[in-house]
CSV table of C-alpha atoms in Angstrom, one decimal:
chain,number,residue,atom,x,y,z
A,280,MET,CA,-4.4,17.7,61.1
A,281,ARG,CA,-5.5,14.2,60.2
A,282,LYS,CA,-9.1,15.4,59.5
A,283,ARG,CA,-7.8,18.2,57.3
A,284,TRP,CA,-5.7,15.7,55.3
A,285,PHE,CA,-8.7,13.5,54.5
A,286,SER,CA,-10.8,16.6,53.6
A,287,LEU,CA,-8.2,17.9,51.1
A,288,ALA,CA,-7.9,14.4,49.6
A,289,ALA,CA,-11.7,14.3,49.2
A,290,VAL,CA,-11.7,17.7,47.5
A,291,ALA,CA,-8.9,16.7,45.2
A,292,ALA,CA,-10.8,13.5,44.2
A,293,VAL,CA,-13.9,15.5,43.4
A,294,PHE,CA,-11.9,18.0,41.3
A,295,VAL,CA,-10.3,15.1,39.3
A,296,ALA,CA,-13.7,13.6,38.7
A,297,LEU,CA,-15.0,16.9,37.3
A,298,VAL,CA,-12.1,17.4,34.9
A,299,PRO,CA,-13.1,16.0,31.5
A,300,ALA,CA,-10.9,13.3,30.0
A,301,ALA,CA,-8.7,14.4,27.1
A,302,PRO,CA,-10.5,13.6,23.8
A,303,ALA,CA,-9.1,10.6,21.8
A,304,MET,CA,-7.0,11.6,18.8
A,305,ALA,CA,-8.8,10.9,15.6
A,306,ALA,CA,-7.5,8.0,13.5
A,307,PRO,CA,-6.0,8.6,10.1
A,308,THR,CA,-8.1,8.0,7.1
A,309,PHE,CA,-6.8,4.6,6.1
A,310,LYS,CA,-7.2,3.4,2.6
A,311,VAL,CA,-6.9,0.0,0.9
A,312,PRO,CA,-3.1,-0.7,0.7
A,313,PHE,CA,-3.0,-1.1,-3.0
A,314,PRO,CA,-2.8,1.3,-6.0
A,315,CYS,CA,-5.7,3.2,-7.3
A,316,ASN,CA,-8.7,1.3,-8.8
A,317,GLN,CA,-7.3,-2.2,-8.0
A,318,SER,CA,-9.7,-4.7,-6.5
A,319,TRP,CA,-8.5,-7.2,-3.9
A,320,SER,CA,-10.2,-10.0,-1.9
A,321,GLY,CA,-9.8,-9.3,1.9
A,322,GLN,CA,-10.3,-12.2,4.3
A,323,THR,CA,-10.8,-11.9,8.1
A,324,ARG,CA,-11.2,-14.9,10.4
A,325,SER,CA,-11.5,-15.3,14.2
A,326,ASP,CA,-8.5,-17.7,14.4
A,327,HIS,CA,-6.1,-15.3,12.7
A,328,SER,CA,-3.1,-13.9,14.6
A,329,PRO,CA,-3.8,-11.2,15.5
A,330,ALA,CA,-7.5,-11.6,15.2
A,331,TYR,CA,-8.3,-8.3,13.4
A,332,ALA,CA,-5.6,-8.7,10.6
A,333,ILE,CA,-6.7,-8.9,7.0
A,334,ASP,CA,-5.2,-11.3,4.4
A,335,PHE,CA,-5.4,-9.7,0.9
A,336,ASN,CA,-5.3,-11.8,-2.3
A,337,ARG,CA,-6.0,-11.5,-6.1
A,338,THR,CA,-5.0,-13.7,-9.1
A,339,ASP,CA,-1.3,-13.8,-9.8
A,340,ASP,CA,-0.5,-11.3,-7.1
A,341,LEU,CA,3.1,-12.3,-6.4
A,342,GLY,CA,5.2,-9.2,-6.9
A,343,ASP,CA,2.3,-6.8,-7.0
A,344,PRO,CA,3.0,-3.4,-5.4
A,345,VAL,CA,1.8,-2.7,-1.8
A,346,VAL,CA,1.3,1.0,-0.9
A,347,ALA,CA,1.1,3.0,2.3
A,348,SER,CA,-2.5,3.0,3.5
A,349,ALA,CA,-2.1,6.5,5.2
A,350,PRO,CA,0.7,9.1,5.5
A,351,GLY,CA,3.3,8.4,8.1
A,352,THR,CA,6.9,7.5,8.8
A,353,VAL,CA,8.4,4.1,8.2
A,354,ASP,CA,9.8,2.9,11.5
A,355,ARG,CA,10.5,-0.8,10.7
A,356,VAL,CA,11.8,-2.6,7.7
A,357,THR,CA,12.5,-6.0,9.0
A,358,ASP,CA,13.2,-9.5,7.7
A,359,LEU,CA,12.3,-12.3,10.2
A,360,GLY,CA,13.5,-15.0,7.7
A,361,GLY,CA,11.3,-18.1,7.4
A,362,THR,CA,9.2,-17.3,10.5
A,363,SER,CA,6.3,-15.2,11.5
A,364,TYR,CA,5.8,-12.0,9.3
A,365,GLY,CA,8.9,-12.7,7.2
A,366,LYS,CA,9.7,-9.5,5.4
A,367,TYR,CA,7.5,-6.7,6.8
A,368,VAL,CA,7.2,-2.9,7.0
A,369,ARG,CA,5.6,-0.9,9.8
A,370,ILE,CA,4.5,2.7,9.4
A,371,ASP,CA,3.9,5.1,12.3
A,372,HIS,CA,1.0,7.4,11.5
A,373,GLY,CA,1.1,9.3,14.8
A,374,ASN,CA,-1.1,9.4,17.8
A,375,GLY,CA,-0.4,5.8,18.5
A,376,TYR,CA,-1.6,4.4,15.2
A,377,THR,CA,0.6,2.0,13.2
A,378,THR,CA,0.1,-0.3,10.2
A,379,TYR,CA,1.8,-3.6,9.4
A,380,TYR,CA,2.5,-5.0,5.9
A,381,ALA,CA,3.8,-8.6,6.1
A,382,HIS,CA,5.0,-11.5,4.0
A,383,LEU,CA,6.5,-9.1,1.4
A,384,SER,CA,8.8,-10.4,-1.3
A,385,SER,CA,10.9,-7.3,-1.2
A,386,PHE,CA,11.1,-3.7,0.2
A,387,ASN,CA,10.8,-0.3,-1.5
A,388,VAL,CA,11.4,2.0,1.5
A,389,SER,CA,13.8,2.4,4.3
A,390,VAL,CA,13.5,3.3,8.0
A,391,GLY,CA,12.9,7.0,8.6
A,392,GLN,CA,11.3,7.6,5.2
A,393,VAL,CA,8.2,9.7,5.1
A,394,VAL,CA,5.5,8.3,2.9
A,395,GLY,CA,2.1,9.4,1.7
A,396,TYR,CA,-1.0,7.8,0.1
A,397,GLY,CA,-0.1,5.6,-2.9
A,398,ARG,CA,3.6,5.3,-2.1
A,399,VAL,CA,4.9,1.8,-2.9
A,400,ILE,CA,6.5,0.4,0.2
A,401,GLY,CA,7.1,-3.2,-1.0
A,402,TYR,CA,5.8,-6.1,-3.0
A,403,VAL,CA,3.4,-9.0,-2.3
A,404,GLY,CA,5.3,-12.2,-1.4
A,405,SER,CA,5.1,-15.4,0.7
A,406,THR,CA,7.9,-14.9,3.2
A,407,GLY,CA,7.9,-15.9,6.8
A,408,GLY,CA,5.2,-18.3,7.9
A,409,SER,CA,3.1,-17.8,4.8
A,410,THR,CA,1.8,-20.7,2.8
A,411,GLY,CA,1.2,-18.8,-0.4
A,412,PRO,CA,1.5,-15.2,-1.8
A,413,HIS,CA,-0.7,-12.6,-0.1
A,414,LEU,CA,-0.5,-9.5,2.0
A,415,HIS,CA,-1.1,-9.7,5.7
A,416,TYR,CA,-2.3,-6.2,6.8
A,417,GLU,CA,-2.9,-4.8,10.3
A,418,GLN,CA,-4.0,-1.5,11.9
A,419,ARG,CA,-2.9,-1.0,15.5
A,420,LEU,CA,-3.5,1.5,18.2
A,421,HIS,CA,-0.8,1.8,21.0
A,422,GLY,CA,0.4,-1.7,19.9
A,423,ASN,CA,-3.0,-3.4,20.0
A,424,ASP,CA,-4.6,-4.7,16.9
A,425,ILE,CA,-7.9,-2.9,16.1
A,426,GLN,CA,-10.6,-3.7,13.5
A,427,ALA,CA,-9.5,-2.2,10.2
A,428,ARG,CA,-11.4,0.7,8.6
A,429,PHE,CA,-11.0,2.0,5.1
A,430,ASN,CA,-12.2,5.5,4.4
A,431,GLY,CA,-13.9,5.3,7.8
A,432,ALA,CA,-15.9,2.3,7.0
A,433,LEU,CA,-15.4,-0.9,9.1
A,434,ALA,CA,-14.0,-3.9,7.2
A,435,LEU,CA,-16.0,-7.1,7.1
A,436,TYR,CA,-15.6,-9.2,10.2
A,437,TRP,CA,-15.8,-12.2,9.7
A,438,GLY,CA,-15.6,-13.3,6.1
A,439,THR,CA,-14.3,-12.4,2.7
A,440,LYS,CA,-15.1,-9.1,0.9
A,441,THR,CA,-13.8,-7.4,-2.3
A,442,TYR,CA,-12.3,-4.0,-1.7
A,443,THR,CA,-11.6,-1.5,-4.5
A,444,SER,CA,-8.8,1.0,-3.8
A,445,ASP,CA,-9.0,4.8,-4.2
A,446,ASN,CA,-5.5,5.1,-2.7
A,447,GLY,CA,-3.4,7.5,-4.7
A,448,CYS,CA,-6.1,8.3,-7.2
A,449,SER,CA,-5.1,12.0,-7.1
A,450,GLY,CA,-2.6,11.1,-9.8
A,451,SER,CA,0.5,11.6,-7.6
A,452,ASN,CA,1.6,8.0,-8.4
A,453,THR,CA,2.1,8.4,-12.1
A,454,GLY,CA,5.4,8.0,-13.9
A,455,ALA,CA,7.1,9.9,-16.7
A,456,GLY,CA,9.0,8.8,-19.7
A,457,THR,CA,10.5,9.9,-23.1
A,458,VAL,CA,9.9,8.0,-26.3
A,459,ASN,CA,13.1,7.0,-28.0
A,460,THR,CA,13.0,5.0,-31.2
A,461,THR,CA,16.5,6.2,-32.3
A,462,SER,CA,15.3,6.4,-35.9
A,463,GLY,CA,13.0,9.3,-35.6
A,464,VAL,CA,10.1,7.0,-36.5
A,465,ALA,CA,6.9,7.4,-34.4
A,466,LEU,CA,6.1,4.7,-31.9
A,467,THR,CA,2.9,2.7,-32.5
A,468,VAL,CA,0.3,3.0,-29.7
A,469,ARG,CA,-1.8,-0.2,-29.1
A,470,SER,CA,-5.2,-0.7,-27.6
A,471,GLY,CA,-3.7,-3.3,-25.1
A,472,PRO,CA,-0.4,-4.5,-23.8
A,473,GLY,CA,0.9,-6.3,-26.8
A,474,THR,CA,1.7,-6.3,-30.5
A,475,GLY,CA,-1.4,-8.4,-31.2
A,476,TYR,CA,-3.7,-5.5,-30.1
A,477,SER,CA,-4.9,-3.0,-32.7
A,478,ALA,CA,-3.0,0.1,-33.5
A,479,VAL,CA,-4.8,3.2,-32.2
A,480,GLY,CA,-2.3,5.9,-33.0
A,481,THR,CA,1.4,6.9,-32.7
A,482,VAL,CA,3.6,8.9,-30.4
A,483,ALA,CA,6.4,10.9,-31.9
A,484,ASP,CA,10.0,10.1,-31.3
A,485,GLY,CA,11.3,12.3,-28.5
A,486,ALA,CA,7.8,12.9,-27.0
A,487,SER,CA,7.2,13.0,-23.3
A,488,VAL,CA,4.5,10.7,-21.9
A,489,THR,CA,2.7,10.3,-18.6
A,490,ILE,CA,2.6,6.6,-17.5
A,491,TYR,CA,-0.5,5.8,-15.5
A,492,CYS,CA,0.3,2.2,-14.9
A,493,GLN,CA,2.4,-0.7,-16.2
A,494,THR,CA,1.7,-4.3,-17.0
A,495,SER,CA,3.2,-7.4,-18.6
A,496,GLY,CA,2.5,-8.2,-22.2
A,497,THR,CA,4.2,-9.1,-25.5
A,498,SER,CA,8.0,-9.1,-25.3
A,499,VAL,CA,9.5,-6.5,-27.5
A,500,SER,CA,13.1,-5.7,-28.4
A,501,GLY,CA,13.8,-2.0,-28.7
A,502,THR,CA,16.1,0.9,-27.8
A,503,TYR,CA,16.4,-0.2,-24.2
A,504,GLY,CA,16.7,-3.9,-24.7
A,505,THR,CA,14.1,-6.6,-24.6
A,506,SER,CA,11.2,-6.0,-22.3
A,507,SER,CA,7.7,-7.4,-21.7
A,508,ILE,CA,6.6,-4.3,-19.9
A,509,TRP,CA,3.9,-2.1,-21.4
A,510,ASP,CA,3.1,1.4,-20.3
A,511,ARG,CA,-0.5,2.7,-20.3
A,512,ILE,CA,-0.4,6.4,-21.4
A,513,GLY,CA,-4.1,6.9,-21.6
A,514,THR,CA,-7.4,5.0,-21.7
A,515,GLY,CA,-6.9,2.0,-24.0
A,516,ARG,CA,-3.5,3.4,-25.1
A,517,PHE,CA,-0.3,1.3,-24.5
A,518,ILE,CA,3.2,1.5,-25.7
A,519,SER,CA,6.2,-0.8,-25.2
A,520,ASP,CA,8.5,0.1,-22.4
A,521,ALA,CA,11.4,-1.1,-24.5
A,522,TYR,CA,11.2,2.3,-26.4
A,523,VAL,CA,10.6,4.5,-23.4
A,524,TYR,CA,13.3,6.1,-21.2
A,525,THR,CA,12.1,6.2,-17.6
A,526,GLY,CA,15.3,6.2,-15.6
A,527,TYR,CA,14.6,2.7,-14.3
A,528,ASP,CA,15.5,-0.8,-15.5
A,529,GLY,CA,12.1,-2.5,-15.2
A,530,TYR,CA,9.0,-1.3,-13.5
A,531,ILE,CA,9.0,2.2,-12.2
A,532,PRO,CA,8.8,2.4,-8.3
A,533,GLY,CA,5.5,4.0,-7.2
A,534,VAL,CA,3.7,3.4,-10.5
A,535,PRO,CA,0.9,0.9,-10.1
A,536,ARG,CA,0.5,-2.3,-12.1
A,537,CYS,CA,-2.5,-2.2,-14.5
């Protein structure tokens, strides 16, 4: 009986060895975590914690929107106060893959929310252990940090590289508004975000407009108060948000900054 036991064990071992391992699940197609066409400087360094995290910066980035780098479900929206990640969001992308977005100034999502490419999840800040505004970004697999990839291409390790985002470029992250001058007079369209830019046309009072991005410019007093926000409604075409009804007091969530 003892011989038979060892014989069966040996056969079982051979059988297990012949069974092919289950194939690894493919990673999501991660994209740069910022709105379409924005360029950011991404830095990696061997003494970072964790090592494969990327710190993203650009000029005057405090308050700039951060977007989901791949579809998934938000499973953490946490504020660690003045330590570590500070305010951070984690997204579960399935198959063990997660992404972290840390040092945020504020949140724009909640736990359990399903997000897609281009969805604004928060805004760049300097919370936690940060010494200046930036986004600390990680890709992880089963809890372990992995070298980040964007559109399947490996990020630069080690050093600094400029990354240009194609995240949300399908147009799903645009906004909508209605021009309201109250007087029936058409609203002047400018070539840039301010009254000092040349007039390039008009938009009729009551017209619906698609807002591709928003930016700060000349402060204008209009139907909806005084605002320095300008809405880009086409290439080289800007109108003052003070005359546009968007349903929001300020920047529209999900619409990128120009």
